[in-house]
Structures are given as structure tokens and as C-alpha cells.
Amino acid sequence: MRAYETIFILHPSLDEEAVKANVEKFKGVIENNGGEVESVDVWGRRKLAYEIAKVNEGVYTLINFKADAELPKELDRVFRITDGVIRHIIINPESK
């Protein structure tokens, strides 16, 4: 299993419960596909560096996890089809 981290930005119009539901959804995708979540850090609402789709701020969340090489592809697919996600990135910090 490899170590990965993902940062995603949720739309600021989502209430606190919707943010928690999305975080749990993404944790579930990781855990249901054989990965293990090491840590979840919700950074909260922050100003974006530049405007994305007429939005100036978003709710940032960082998840560190371990998984096989195929899981990031599935997680990326789920990020892309989830309405509240403005941006996301999945990286392997060990591959420098």
C-alpha cells in the first residue's frame, strides 16, 4: 500500500452538515475500496487564490490515506461527479 494525500475544495454555499456528509462520503470511498484513512483535517472556509466559476472562497479539507494504486482513480472519479467539489488533487508524497 502506498501513502497518498488529497486536498479538495467544497463550494462555500454548503452548510456544515453537507460538508461533513461529503467528507464522510470520500472517507467511505477510500475505506470501501481497501484503503485506510490515516487523518482528516478540515481547514474550513478560506479565500481562493483566484476565482473559480465566480466563487471566491471554499471549504478546504485534507485527507491522508494509504491505498493500492487503483484507488486514486476511483476517488478521482467520485470527486468529478460530486456537485459540491470545486477543485481536488490526489498526490503520492513519496514519489518525489
PDB file of N, CA and C in Angstrom:
ATOM      1  N   MET A   1       0.841  -1.178   0.000  1.00  0.00           N
ATOM      2  CA  MET A   1       0.000   0.000   0.000  1.00  0.00           C
ATOM      3  C   MET A   1       0.888   1.244   0.000  1.00  0.00           C
ATOM      4  N   ARG A   2       0.445   2.231  -0.748  1.00  0.00           N
ATOM      5  CA  ARG A   2       1.172   3.492  -0.851  1.00  0.00           C
ATOM      6  C   ARG A   2       0.463   4.575  -0.050  1.00  0.00           C
ATOM      7  N   ALA A   3       1.226   5.566   0.369  1.00  0.00           N
ATOM      8  CA  ALA A   3       0.655   6.712   1.071  1.00  0.00           C
ATOM      9  C   ALA A   3       0.212   7.755   0.045  1.00  0.00           C
ATOM     10  N   TYR A   4      -0.956   8.321   0.249  1.00  0.00           N
ATOM     11  CA  TYR A   4      -1.489   9.375  -0.605  1.00  0.00           C
ATOM     12  C   TYR A   4      -2.054  10.483   0.260  1.00  0.00           C
ATOM     13  N   GLU A   5      -2.195  11.645  -0.347  1.00  0.00           N
ATOM     14  CA  GLU A   5      -2.960  12.703   0.302  1.00  0.00           C
ATOM     15  C   GLU A   5      -3.807  13.390  -0.758  1.00  0.00           C
ATOM     16  N   THR A   6      -4.977  13.816  -0.335  1.00  0.00           N
ATOM     17  CA  THR A   6      -5.865  14.530  -1.228  1.00  0.00           C
ATOM     18  C   THR A   6      -6.343  15.796  -0.539  1.00  0.00           C
ATOM     19  N   ILE A   7      -6.396  16.852  -1.298  1.00  0.00           N
ATOM     20  CA  ILE A   7      -6.981  18.101  -0.837  1.00  0.00           C
ATOM     21  C   ILE A   7      -8.125  18.407  -1.787  1.00  0.00           C
ATOM     22  N   PHE A   8      -9.277  18.711  -1.217  1.00  0.00           N
ATOM     23  CA  PHE A   8     -10.398  19.111  -2.058  1.00  0.00           C
ATOM     24  C   PHE A   8     -11.057  20.349  -1.481  1.00  0.00           C
ATOM     25  N   ILE A   9     -11.660  21.121  -2.386  1.00  0.00           N
ATOM     26  CA  ILE A   9     -12.332  22.364  -2.015  1.00  0.00           C
ATOM     27  C   ILE A   9     -13.806  22.207  -2.317  1.00  0.00           C
ATOM     28  N   LEU A  10     -14.641  22.400  -1.302  1.00  0.00           N
ATOM     29  CA  LEU A  10     -16.083  22.320  -1.459  1.00  0.00           C
ATOM     30  C   LEU A  10     -16.669  23.712  -1.615  1.00  0.00           C
ATOM     31  N   HIS A  11     -17.803  23.792  -2.291  1.00  0.00           N
ATOM     32  CA  HIS A  11     -18.477  25.068  -2.541  1.00  0.00           C
ATOM     33  C   HIS A  11     -18.857  25.723  -1.208  1.00  0.00           C
ATOM     34  N   PRO A  12     -18.659  27.040  -1.074  1.00  0.00           N
ATOM     35  CA  PRO A  12     -18.932  27.712   0.205  1.00  0.00           C
ATOM     36  C   PRO A  12     -20.414  27.786   0.565  1.00  0.00           C
ATOM     37  N   SER A  13     -21.308  27.545  -0.376  1.00  0.00           N
ATOM     38  CA  SER A  13     -22.737  27.599  -0.073  1.00  0.00           C
ATOM     39  C   SER A  13     -23.227  26.370   0.693  1.00  0.00           C
ATOM     40  N   LEU A  14     -22.390  25.322   0.778  1.00  0.00           N
ATOM     41  CA  LEU A  14     -22.771  24.120   1.522  1.00  0.00           C
ATOM     42  C   LEU A  14     -22.761  24.410   3.018  1.00  0.00           C
ATOM     43  N   ASP A  15     -23.784  23.942   3.723  1.00  0.00           N
ATOM     44  CA  ASP A  15     -23.809  24.127   5.172  1.00  0.00           C
ATOM     45  C   ASP A  15     -22.887  23.106   5.844  1.00  0.00           C
ATOM     46  N   GLU A  16     -22.712  23.238   7.149  1.00  0.00           N
ATOM     47  CA  GLU A  16     -21.768  22.391   7.887  1.00  0.00           C
ATOM     48  C   GLU A  16     -22.112  20.908   7.779  1.00  0.00           C
ATOM     49  N   GLU A  17     -23.400  20.578   7.804  1.00  0.00           N
ATOM     50  CA  GLU A  17     -23.807  19.173   7.700  1.00  0.00           C
ATOM     51  C   GLU A  17     -23.479  18.598   6.329  1.00  0.00           C
ATOM     52  N   ALA A  18     -23.662  19.390   5.270  1.00  0.00           N
ATOM     53  CA  ALA A  18     -23.348  18.927   3.924  1.00  0.00           C
ATOM     54  C   ALA A  18     -21.845  18.726   3.757  1.00  0.00           C
ATOM     55  N   VAL A  19     -21.051  19.589   4.376  1.00  0.00           N
ATOM     56  CA  VAL A  19     -19.598  19.430   4.324  1.00  0.00           C
ATOM     57  C   VAL A  19     -19.206  18.130   5.014  1.00  0.00           C
ATOM     58  N   LYS A  20     -19.753  17.888   6.215  1.00  0.00           N
ATOM     59  CA  LYS A  20     -19.454  16.647   6.938  1.00  0.00           C
ATOM     60  C   LYS A  20     -19.889  15.424   6.137  1.00  0.00           C
ATOM     61  N   ALA A  21     -21.062  15.513   5.491  1.00  0.00           N
ATOM     62  CA  ALA A  21     -21.561  14.392   4.685  1.00  0.00           C
ATOM     63  C   ALA A  21     -20.624  14.096   3.523  1.00  0.00           C
ATOM     64  N   ASN A  22     -20.110  15.141   2.865  1.00  0.00           N
ATOM     65  CA  ASN A  22     -19.179  14.932   1.757  1.00  0.00           C
ATOM     66  C   ASN A  22     -17.870  14.331   2.237  1.00  0.00           C
ATOM     67  N   VAL A  23     -17.358  14.815   3.369  1.00  0.00           N
ATOM     68  CA  VAL A  23     -16.114  14.256   3.911  1.00  0.00           C
ATOM     69  C   VAL A  23     -16.314  12.775   4.233  1.00  0.00           C
ATOM     70  N   GLU A  24     -17.435  12.428   4.856  1.00  0.00           N
ATOM     71  CA  GLU A  24     -17.729  11.020   5.165  1.00  0.00           C
ATOM     72  C   GLU A  24     -17.878  10.191   3.888  1.00  0.00           C
ATOM     73  N   LYS A  25     -18.455  10.784   2.859  1.00  0.00           N
ATOM     74  CA  LYS A  25     -18.619  10.082   1.574  1.00  0.00           C
ATOM     75  C   LYS A  25     -17.247   9.719   1.001  1.00  0.00           C
ATOM     76  N   PHE A  26     -16.315  10.686   1.012  1.00  0.00           N
ATOM     77  CA  PHE A  26     -14.994  10.427   0.444  1.00  0.00           C
ATOM     78  C   PHE A  26     -14.190   9.462   1.314  1.00  0.00           C
ATOM     79  N   LYS A  27     -14.337   9.559   2.633  1.00  0.00           N
ATOM     80  CA  LYS A  27     -13.705   8.578   3.517  1.00  0.00           C
ATOM     81  C   LYS A  27     -14.265   7.189   3.228  1.00  0.00           C
ATOM     82  N   GLY A  28     -15.561   7.086   2.992  1.00  0.00           N
ATOM     83  CA  GLY A  28     -16.193   5.809   2.677  1.00  0.00           C
ATOM     84  C   GLY A  28     -15.667   5.211   1.389  1.00  0.00           C
ATOM     85  N   VAL A  29     -15.449   6.053   0.381  1.00  0.00           N
ATOM     86  CA  VAL A  29     -14.898   5.565  -0.890  1.00  0.00           C
ATOM     87  C   VAL A  29     -13.524   4.953  -0.648  1.00  0.00           C
ATOM     88  N   ILE A  30     -12.719   5.610   0.166  1.00  0.00           N
ATOM     89  CA  ILE A  30     -11.375   5.103   0.463  1.00  0.00           C
ATOM     90  C   ILE A  30     -11.458   3.778   1.224  1.00  0.00           C
ATOM     91  N   GLU A  31     -12.252   3.754   2.286  1.00  0.00           N
ATOM     92  CA  GLU A  31     -12.325   2.567   3.135  1.00  0.00           C
ATOM     93  C   GLU A  31     -13.026   1.395   2.452  1.00  0.00           C
ATOM     94  N   ASN A  32     -14.022   1.664   1.624  1.00  0.00           N
ATOM     95  CA  ASN A  32     -14.757   0.584   0.949  1.00  0.00           C
ATOM     96  C   ASN A  32     -13.981  -0.029  -0.204  1.00  0.00           C
ATOM     97  N   ASN A  33     -12.905   0.625  -0.633  1.00  0.00           N
ATOM     98  CA  ASN A  33     -12.092   0.103  -1.725  1.00  0.00           C
ATOM     99  C   ASN A  33     -10.738  -0.395  -1.244  1.00  0.00           C
ATOM    100  N   GLY A  34     -10.644  -0.761   0.028  1.00  0.00           N
ATOM    101  CA  GLY A  34      -9.439  -1.387   0.548  1.00  0.00           C
ATOM    102  C   GLY A  34      -8.387  -0.442   1.088  1.00  0.00           C
ATOM    103  N   GLY A  35      -8.686   0.845   1.174  1.00  0.00           N
ATOM    104  CA  GLY A  35      -7.721   1.796   1.715  1.00  0.00           C
ATOM    105  C   GLY A  35      -7.962   2.037   3.196  1.00  0.00           C
ATOM    106  N   GLU A  36      -7.040   2.750   3.805  1.00  0.00           N
ATOM    107  CA  GLU A  36      -7.233   3.114   5.209  1.00  0.00           C
ATOM    108  C   GLU A  36      -6.926   4.595   5.388  1.00  0.00           C
ATOM    109  N   VAL A  37      -7.858   5.303   6.012  1.00  0.00           N
ATOM    110  CA  VAL A  37      -7.721   6.734   6.250  1.00  0.00           C
ATOM    111  C   VAL A  37      -6.836   6.935   7.474  1.00  0.00           C
ATOM    112  N   GLU A  38      -5.775   7.715   7.316  1.00  0.00           N
ATOM    113  CA  GLU A  38      -4.873   7.993   8.432  1.00  0.00           C
ATOM    114  C   GLU A  38      -5.283   9.242   9.191  1.00  0.00           C
ATOM    115  N   SER A  39      -5.652  10.294   8.463  1.00  0.00           N
ATOM    116  CA  SER A  39      -6.073  11.530   9.136  1.00  0.00           C
ATOM    117  C   SER A  39      -6.968  12.354   8.218  1.00  0.00           C
ATOM    118  N   VAL A  40      -7.854  13.117   8.845  1.00  0.00           N
ATOM    119  CA  VAL A  40      -8.736  14.044   8.139  1.00  0.00           C
ATOM    120  C   VAL A  40      -8.584  15.393   8.818  1.00  0.00           C
ATOM    121  N   ASP A  41      -8.282  16.414   8.037  1.00  0.00           N
ATOM    122  CA  ASP A  41      -8.092  17.756   8.578  1.00  0.00           C
ATOM    123  C   ASP A  41      -8.948  18.730   7.779  1.00  0.00           C
ATOM    124  N   VAL A  42     -10.041  19.188   8.386  1.00  0.00           N
ATOM    125  CA  VAL A  42     -10.906  20.170   7.733  1.00  0.00           C
ATOM    126  C   VAL A  42     -10.354  21.546   8.073  1.00  0.00           C
ATOM    127  N   TRP A  43      -9.831  22.239   7.065  1.00  0.00           N
ATOM    128  CA  TRP A  43      -9.230  23.551   7.274  1.00  0.00           C
ATOM    129  C   TRP A  43     -10.284  24.644   7.381  1.00  0.00           C
ATOM    130  N   GLY A  44     -11.470  24.363   6.875  1.00  0.00           N
ATOM    131  CA  GLY A  44     -12.546  25.340   6.949  1.00  0.00           C
ATOM    132  C   GLY A  44     -12.592  26.259   5.744  1.00  0.00           C
ATOM    133  N   ARG A  45     -13.374  27.321   5.882  1.00  0.00           N
ATOM    134  CA  ARG A  45     -13.604  28.266   4.784  1.00  0.00           C
ATOM    135  C   ARG A  45     -12.403  29.194   4.638  1.00  0.00           C
ATOM    136  N   ARG A  46     -11.871  29.244   3.410  1.00  0.00           N
ATOM    137  CA  ARG A  46     -10.720  30.094   3.110  1.00  0.00           C
ATOM    138  C   ARG A  46     -10.916  30.761   1.757  1.00  0.00           C
ATOM    139  N   LYS A  47     -10.247  31.859   1.585  1.00  0.00           N
ATOM    140  CA  LYS A  47     -10.294  32.581   0.319  1.00  0.00           C
ATOM    141  C   LYS A  47      -9.450  31.841  -0.717  1.00  0.00           C
ATOM    142  N   LEU A  48      -9.982  31.728  -1.928  1.00  0.00           N
ATOM    143  CA  LEU A  48      -9.242  31.082  -3.005  1.00  0.00           C
ATOM    144  C   LEU A  48      -8.176  32.025  -3.546  1.00  0.00           C
ATOM    145  N   ALA A  49      -7.125  31.486  -4.117  1.00  0.00           N
ATOM    146  CA  ALA A  49      -6.062  32.301  -4.703  1.00  0.00           C
ATOM    147  C   ALA A  49      -6.578  33.041  -5.938  1.00  0.00           C
ATOM    148  N   TYR A  50      -7.525  32.430  -6.648  1.00  0.00           N
ATOM    149  CA  TYR A  50      -8.141  33.059  -7.808  1.00  0.00           C
ATOM    150  C   TYR A  50      -9.579  32.571  -7.910  1.00  0.00           C
ATOM    151  N   GLU A  51     -10.384  33.318  -8.600  1.00  0.00           N
ATOM    152  CA  GLU A  51     -11.805  32.997  -8.728  1.00  0.00           C
ATOM    153  C   GLU A  51     -12.008  31.752  -9.599  1.00  0.00           C
ATOM    154  N   ILE A  52     -12.862  30.852  -9.138  1.00  0.00           N
ATOM    155  CA  ILE A  52     -13.208  29.648  -9.894  1.00  0.00           C
ATOM    156  C   ILE A  52     -14.727  29.639 -10.059  1.00  0.00           C
ATOM    157  N   ALA A  53     -15.191  29.703 -11.287  1.00  0.00           N
ATOM    158  CA  ALA A  53     -16.630  29.673 -11.581  1.00  0.00           C
ATOM    159  C   ALA A  53     -17.388  30.713 -10.742  1.00  0.00           C
ATOM    160  N   LYS A  54     -16.846  31.933 -10.697  1.00  0.00           N
ATOM    161  CA  LYS A  54     -17.449  33.058  -9.976  1.00  0.00           C
ATOM    162  C   LYS A  54     -17.555  32.836  -8.464  1.00  0.00           C
ATOM    163  N   VAL A  55     -16.681  31.995  -7.921  1.00  0.00           N
ATOM    164  CA  VAL A  55     -16.635  31.726  -6.480  1.00  0.00           C
ATOM    165  C   VAL A  55     -15.269  32.186  -5.968  1.00  0.00           C
ATOM    166  N   ASN A  56     -15.255  32.925  -4.845  1.00  0.00           N
ATOM    167  CA  ASN A  56     -14.012  33.471  -4.305  1.00  0.00           C
ATOM    168  C   ASN A  56     -13.486  32.735  -3.080  1.00  0.00           C
ATOM    169  N   GLU A  57     -14.284  31.856  -2.484  1.00  0.00           N
ATOM    170  CA  GLU A  57     -13.832  31.111  -1.318  1.00  0.00           C
ATOM    171  C   GLU A  57     -14.394  29.703  -1.354  1.00  0.00           C
ATOM    172  N   GLY A  58     -13.834  28.830  -0.498  1.00  0.00           N
ATOM    173  CA  GLY A  58     -14.284  27.452  -0.452  1.00  0.00           C
ATOM    174  C   GLY A  58     -13.904  26.815   0.873  1.00  0.00           C
ATOM    175  N   VAL A  59     -14.418  25.613   1.104  1.00  0.00           N
ATOM    176  CA  VAL A  59     -14.135  24.858   2.322  1.00  0.00           C
ATOM    177  C   VAL A  59     -13.073  23.810   1.976  1.00  0.00           C
ATOM    178  N   TYR A  60     -11.884  23.975   2.552  1.00  0.00           N
ATOM    179  CA  TYR A  60     -10.746  23.104   2.260  1.00  0.00           C
ATOM    180  C   TYR A  60     -10.713  21.917   3.219  1.00  0.00           C
ATOM    181  N   THR A  61     -10.360  20.742   2.684  1.00  0.00           N
ATOM    182  CA  THR A  61     -10.199  19.543   3.510  1.00  0.00           C
ATOM    183  C   THR A  61      -9.008  18.733   2.988  1.00  0.00           C
ATOM    184  N   LEU A  62      -8.197  18.245   3.917  1.00  0.00           N
ATOM    185  CA  LEU A  62      -7.043  17.396   3.603  1.00  0.00           C
ATOM    186  C   LEU A  62      -7.288  16.017   4.194  1.00  0.00           C
ATOM    187  N   ILE A  63      -7.106  14.968   3.386  1.00  0.00           N
ATOM    188  CA  ILE A  63      -7.215  13.592   3.863  1.00  0.00           C
ATOM    189  C   ILE A  63      -5.922  12.860   3.503  1.00  0.00           C
ATOM    190  N   ASN A  64      -5.267  12.279   4.503  1.00  0.00           N
ATOM    191  CA  ASN A  64      -4.105  11.413   4.294  1.00  0.00           C
ATOM    192  C   ASN A  64      -4.590   9.973   4.388  1.00  0.00           C
ATOM    193  N   PHE A  65      -4.186   9.145   3.422  1.00  0.00           N
ATOM    194  CA  PHE A  65      -4.629   7.753   3.418  1.00  0.00           C
ATOM    195  C   PHE A  65      -3.616   6.848   2.757  1.00  0.00           C
ATOM    196  N   LYS A  66      -3.770   5.547   3.000  1.00  0.00           N
ATOM    197  CA  LYS A  66      -2.950   4.525   2.359  1.00  0.00           C
ATOM    198  C   LYS A  66      -3.871   3.668   1.503  1.00  0.00           C
ATOM    199  N   ALA A  67      -3.395   3.325   0.312  1.00  0.00           N
ATOM    200  CA  ALA A  67      -4.230   2.543  -0.601  1.00  0.00           C
ATOM    201  C   ALA A  67      -3.377   1.927  -1.693  1.00  0.00           C
ATOM    202  N   ASP A  68      -4.002   1.006  -2.431  1.00  0.00           N
ATOM    203  CA  ASP A  68      -3.374   0.442  -3.613  1.00  0.00           C
ATOM    204  C   ASP A  68      -3.389   1.480  -4.734  1.00  0.00           C
ATOM    205  N   ALA A  69      -2.670   1.203  -5.802  1.00  0.00           N
ATOM    206  CA  ALA A  69      -2.517   2.168  -6.894  1.00  0.00           C
ATOM    207  C   ALA A  69      -3.816   2.447  -7.655  1.00  0.00           C
ATOM    208  N   GLU A  70      -4.795   1.571  -7.590  1.00  0.00           N
ATOM    209  CA  GLU A  70      -6.039   1.762  -8.339  1.00  0.00           C
ATOM    210  C   GLU A  70      -7.038   2.668  -7.625  1.00  0.00           C
ATOM    211  N   LEU A  71      -6.956   2.778  -6.318  1.00  0.00           N
ATOM    212  CA  LEU A  71      -7.946   3.553  -5.562  1.00  0.00           C
ATOM    213  C   LEU A  71      -7.976   5.034  -5.930  1.00  0.00           C
ATOM    214  N   PRO A  72      -6.846   5.709  -6.158  1.00  0.00           N
ATOM    215  CA  PRO A  72      -6.917   7.126  -6.529  1.00  0.00           C
ATOM    216  C   PRO A  72      -7.725   7.388  -7.805  1.00  0.00           C
ATOM    217  N   LYS A  73      -7.739   6.442  -8.728  1.00  0.00           N
ATOM    218  CA  LYS A  73      -8.538   6.607  -9.939  1.00  0.00           C
ATOM    219  C   LYS A  73     -10.027   6.629  -9.606  1.00  0.00           C
ATOM    220  N   GLU A  74     -10.459   5.742  -8.715  1.00  0.00           N
ATOM    221  CA  GLU A  74     -11.858   5.699  -8.300  1.00  0.00           C
ATOM    222  C   GLU A  74     -12.220   6.944  -7.500  1.00  0.00           C
ATOM    223  N   LEU A  75     -11.338   7.374  -6.617  1.00  0.00           N
ATOM    224  CA  LEU A  75     -11.586   8.571  -5.823  1.00  0.00           C
ATOM    225  C   LEU A  75     -11.686   9.801  -6.727  1.00  0.00           C
ATOM    226  N   ASP A  76     -10.825   9.883  -7.725  1.00  0.00           N
ATOM    227  CA  ASP A  76     -10.879  10.985  -8.694  1.00  0.00           C
ATOM    228  C   ASP A  76     -12.218  10.997  -9.421  1.00  0.00           C
ATOM    229  N   ARG A  77     -12.699   9.818  -9.804  1.00  0.00           N
ATOM    230  CA  ARG A  77     -13.995   9.726 -10.484  1.00  0.00           C
ATOM    231  C   ARG A  77     -15.121  10.243  -9.590  1.00  0.00           C
ATOM    232  N   VAL A  78     -15.088   9.875  -8.320  1.00  0.00           N
ATOM    233  CA  VAL A  78     -16.122  10.315  -7.381  1.00  0.00           C
ATOM    234  C   VAL A  78     -16.041  11.822  -7.166  1.00  0.00           C
ATOM    235  N   PHE A  79     -14.830  12.372  -7.060  1.00  0.00           N
ATOM    236  CA  PHE A  79     -14.686  13.829  -6.936  1.00  0.00           C
ATOM    237  C   PHE A  79     -15.317  14.537  -8.130  1.00  0.00           C
ATOM    238  N   ARG A  80     -15.074  14.008  -9.332  1.00  0.00           N
ATOM    239  CA  ARG A  80     -15.564  14.658 -10.547  1.00  0.00           C
ATOM    240  C   ARG A  80     -17.092  14.653 -10.656  1.00  0.00           C
ATOM    241  N   ILE A  81     -17.755  13.631 -10.119  1.00  0.00           N
ATOM    242  CA  ILE A  81     -19.217  13.560 -10.259  1.00  0.00           C
ATOM    243  C   ILE A  81     -19.961  14.133  -9.060  1.00  0.00           C
ATOM    244  N   THR A  82     -19.226  14.602  -8.034  1.00  0.00           N
ATOM    245  CA  THR A  82     -19.854  15.194  -6.855  1.00  0.00           C
ATOM    246  C   THR A  82     -20.045  16.687  -7.102  1.00  0.00           C
ATOM    247  N   ASP A  83     -21.283  17.146  -6.959  1.00  0.00           N
ATOM    248  CA  ASP A  83     -21.628  18.521  -7.310  1.00  0.00           C
ATOM    249  C   ASP A  83     -20.913  19.581  -6.495  1.00  0.00           C
ATOM    250  N   GLY A  84     -20.713  19.393  -5.205  1.00  0.00           N
ATOM    251  CA  GLY A  84     -20.163  20.433  -4.345  1.00  0.00           C
ATOM    252  C   GLY A  84     -18.664  20.642  -4.446  1.00  0.00           C
ATOM    253  N   VAL A  85     -17.949  19.787  -5.185  1.00  0.00           N
ATOM    254  CA  VAL A  85     -16.489  19.877  -5.260  1.00  0.00           C
ATOM    255  C   VAL A  85     -16.086  20.889  -6.334  1.00  0.00           C
ATOM    256  N   ILE A  86     -15.339  21.919  -5.900  1.00  0.00           N
ATOM    257  CA  ILE A  86     -14.846  22.933  -6.844  1.00  0.00           C
ATOM    258  C   ILE A  86     -13.544  22.459  -7.485  1.00  0.00           C
ATOM    259  N   ARG A  87     -12.595  22.031  -6.654  1.00  0.00           N
ATOM    260  CA  ARG A  87     -11.304  21.530  -7.117  1.00  0.00           C
ATOM    261  C   ARG A  87     -10.852  20.392  -6.209  1.00  0.00           C
ATOM    262  N   HIS A  88      -9.984  19.527  -6.761  1.00  0.00           N
ATOM    263  CA  HIS A  88      -9.395  18.449  -5.970  1.00  0.00           C
ATOM    264  C   HIS A  88      -8.058  18.054  -6.571  1.00  0.00           C
ATOM    265  N   ILE A  89      -7.230  17.450  -5.734  1.00  0.00           N
ATOM    266  CA  ILE A  89      -5.966  16.901  -6.195  1.00  0.00           C
ATOM    267  C   ILE A  89      -5.615  15.713  -5.306  1.00  0.00           C
ATOM    268  N   ILE A  90      -5.055  14.681  -5.910  1.00  0.00           N
ATOM    269  CA  ILE A  90      -4.599  13.495  -5.191  1.00  0.00           C
ATOM    270  C   ILE A  90      -3.128  13.310  -5.538  1.00  0.00           C
ATOM    271  N   ILE A  91      -2.272  13.245  -4.510  1.00  0.00           N
ATOM    272  CA  ILE A  91      -0.840  13.090  -4.785  1.00  0.00           C
ATOM    273  C   ILE A  91      -0.266  11.966  -3.928  1.00  0.00           C
ATOM    274  N   ASN A  92       0.853  11.436  -4.392  1.00  0.00           N
ATOM    275  CA  ASN A  92       1.645  10.473  -3.630  1.00  0.00           C
ATOM    276  C   ASN A  92       2.888  11.220  -3.168  1.00  0.00           C
ATOM    277  N   PRO A  93       2.931  11.662  -1.906  1.00  0.00           N
ATOM    278  CA  PRO A  93       4.064  12.481  -1.452  1.00  0.00           C
ATOM    279  C   PRO A  93       5.407  11.751  -1.442  1.00  0.00           C
ATOM    280  N   GLU A  94       5.372  10.434  -1.541  1.00  0.00           N
ATOM    281  CA  GLU A  94       6.614   9.644  -1.534  1.00  0.00           C
ATOM    282  C   GLU A  94       7.308   9.630  -2.892  1.00  0.00           C
ATOM    283  N   SER A  95       6.613   9.980  -3.961  1.00  0.00           N
ATOM    284  CA  SER A  95       7.177   9.864  -5.309  1.00  0.00           C
ATOM    285  C   SER A  95       7.807  11.183  -5.761  1.00  0.00           C
ATOM    286  N   LYS A  96       8.780  11.646  -5.016  1.00  0.00           N
ATOM    287  CA  LYS A  96       9.475  12.894  -5.382  1.00  0.00           C
ATOM    288  C   LYS A  96      10.801  12.598  -6.007  1.00  0.00           C
TER     289      LYS A  96
END
